[in-house]
Amino acid sequence: FLVRIIGITTKNIPILFLGNVSDIGSALYEKSYYLGGLSNTLLSPINAKVSYAFYTKVKRDMQRISKGVYLNLYFTFRLILPFVVLIYLYSQEIVLFIYGENWIGVSPYLKGFSIFILFAPLYAIPQFLLLSQDKIELVIRNKLYSLILLIIFILYIYYSNTSYKYISWCVSILMFISFLHLMFYVQVMLNLNLNVLFV
């Protein structure tokens, strides 16, 4: 419950902030977040239902869990990475195709979400593994740190008069850092071959 509440808060804080300080920024951010979150939306049922159930069922069999996590990370990374490159290089064309010329302002926000598109579904893999291993406090701390840093970044952007499009970059970078933080504990637990996995 807490994990879900913190996640919803993290998602909505930039929208609420932009709704108060920018005429159209909130709508641009929200439309780009929707597109950026599609990878996670499509793959989250696999992690939330199938993978979590598997990790819980074989909770003490670390060899099987290690193989499951490895395969999940391996194929998810390779499935999404080409789309990330395309979205980063052709965000303007993608926005024109999906939303039309009136929403061309979504493009810089979408480009900022390119890292998020890759690491949001990857983040779910260690998250559900750690939850299945009763590491709930660790996941909650991870999400709280991310939320606090996001608020700090938003305040910095606001007071330094930086473009609001960088909020999407902040969300992406925080997702990447959060993923690395959880993967550190997963690596200690499972000793995965990260070089083959990601390189």
Coordinates of C-alpha atoms in Angstrom, one line a residue, residues 4-130:
R4 CA 1.8 2.3 -4.3
I5 CA 0.9 5.6 -2.5
I6 CA 4.5 6.9 -2.8
G7 CA 4.6 5.9 -6.5
I8 CA 1.3 7.8 -7.2
T9 CA 2.6 10.8 -5.3
T10 CA 5.9 10.8 -7.3
K11 CA 3.9 10.6 -10.6
N12 CA 1.6 13.4 -9.7
I13 CA 3.8 16.0 -8.0
P14 CA 5.3 17.3 -11.3
I15 CA 1.8 17.5 -12.8
L16 CA 0.5 19.5 -9.8
F17 CA 3.5 21.8 -9.8
L18 CA 3.3 22.5 -13.5
G19 CA -0.5 23.0 -13.2
N20 CA 0.2 25.9 -10.8
V21 CA 3.2 27.6 -12.5
S22 CA 2.7 27.0 -16.3
D23 CA -0.3 27.5 -18.6
I24 CA 0.3 24.4 -20.7
G25 CA 3.3 22.7 -19.0
S26 CA 1.1 20.3 -17.0
A27 CA -0.7 19.0 -20.1
L28 CA 2.6 18.7 -22.1
Y29 CA 4.2 16.8 -19.2
E30 CA 1.2 14.5 -18.7
K31 CA 1.0 13.6 -22.4
S32 CA 4.7 12.8 -22.6
Y33 CA 4.5 10.8 -19.3
Y34 CA 1.7 8.7 -20.7
L35 CA 3.8 7.8 -23.8
G36 CA 6.9 7.4 -21.7
G37 CA 5.1 5.0 -19.3
L38 CA 3.7 2.7 -22.0
S39 CA 6.6 0.3 -21.7
N40 CA 6.0 -0.1 -18.0
T41 CA 2.2 -0.3 -18.5
L42 CA 2.6 -3.1 -21.0
L43 CA 5.2 -5.1 -19.0
S44 CA 4.0 -4.4 -15.4
P45 CA 1.4 -7.2 -15.4
I46 CA 4.2 -9.7 -16.1
N47 CA 6.2 -8.4 -13.1
A48 CA 3.4 -7.7 -10.7
K49 CA 1.5 -11.0 -11.3
V50 CA 3.6 -13.7 -13.0
S51 CA 7.2 -12.8 -11.8
Y52 CA 6.1 -11.9 -8.2
A53 CA 4.1 -15.1 -7.9
F54 CA 7.1 -17.1 -9.1
Y55 CA 9.6 -15.4 -6.8
T56 CA 7.2 -16.0 -3.8
K57 CA 6.6 -19.6 -4.7
V58 CA 10.3 -20.5 -4.9
K59 CA 11.3 -18.0 -2.2
R60 CA 14.2 -20.0 -0.8
D61 CA 15.5 -21.5 -4.1
M62 CA 18.0 -18.8 -5.0
Q63 CA 19.2 -20.6 -8.1
R64 CA 15.8 -20.6 -9.7
I65 CA 15.1 -17.0 -8.7
S66 CA 18.5 -16.0 -10.1
K67 CA 17.7 -17.6 -13.4
G68 CA 14.3 -16.0 -13.5
V69 CA 15.6 -12.5 -12.7
Y70 CA 18.4 -12.9 -15.2
L71 CA 16.1 -13.9 -18.0
N72 CA 13.6 -11.2 -17.2
L73 CA 16.2 -8.4 -17.1
Y74 CA 18.0 -9.8 -20.2
F75 CA 14.9 -9.9 -22.5
T76 CA 13.3 -6.7 -21.1
F77 CA 16.4 -4.7 -21.7
R78 CA 16.9 -5.9 -25.2
L79 CA 13.2 -5.6 -26.1
I80 CA 12.9 -1.9 -25.0
L81 CA 16.3 -0.5 -25.9
P82 CA 15.7 0.0 -29.6
F83 CA 12.5 1.9 -28.9
V84 CA 14.4 4.2 -26.5
V85 CA 16.9 5.1 -29.2
L86 CA 14.1 5.8 -31.7
I87 CA 12.2 7.9 -29.2
Y88 CA 15.3 9.9 -28.3
L89 CA 16.2 10.5 -32.0
Y90 CA 12.7 11.0 -33.4
S91 CA 10.6 12.3 -30.5
Q92 CA 9.3 15.2 -32.6
E93 CA 8.2 13.0 -35.4
I94 CA 6.5 10.6 -33.0
V95 CA 4.6 13.4 -31.3
L96 CA 3.5 14.8 -34.7
F97 CA 2.3 11.3 -35.7
I98 CA 0.4 10.6 -32.4
Y99 CA -0.8 14.0 -31.2
G100 CA -0.5 16.3 -34.3
E101 CA 1.0 19.7 -34.7
N102 CA -0.9 21.3 -31.9
W103 CA 1.0 19.2 -29.3
I104 CA 4.5 19.6 -30.8
G105 CA 5.6 21.0 -27.4
V106 CA 5.3 17.5 -26.0
S107 CA 8.5 16.5 -27.9
P108 CA 11.1 17.9 -25.5
Y109 CA 9.4 16.3 -22.6
L110 CA 9.2 13.0 -24.3
K111 CA 12.9 13.1 -25.2
G112 CA 13.6 13.6 -21.5
F113 CA 11.6 10.5 -20.7
S114 CA 13.7 8.3 -23.0
I115 CA 15.7 7.0 -20.1
F116 CA 12.5 6.5 -18.0
I117 CA 11.0 4.4 -20.8
L118 CA 13.9 1.9 -20.4
F119 CA 14.4 1.8 -16.7
A120 CA 10.7 1.9 -15.4
P121 CA 10.0 -1.7 -16.5
L122 CA 13.6 -2.7 -15.5
Y123 CA 13.0 -1.2 -12.1
A124 CA 9.9 -3.3 -11.5
I125 CA 12.0 -6.5 -11.7
P126 CA 14.2 -6.0 -8.7
Q127 CA 11.3 -4.2 -6.9
F128 CA 9.0 -7.2 -7.0
L129 CA 11.9 -9.6 -6.2
L130 CA 12.8 -7.6 -3.1

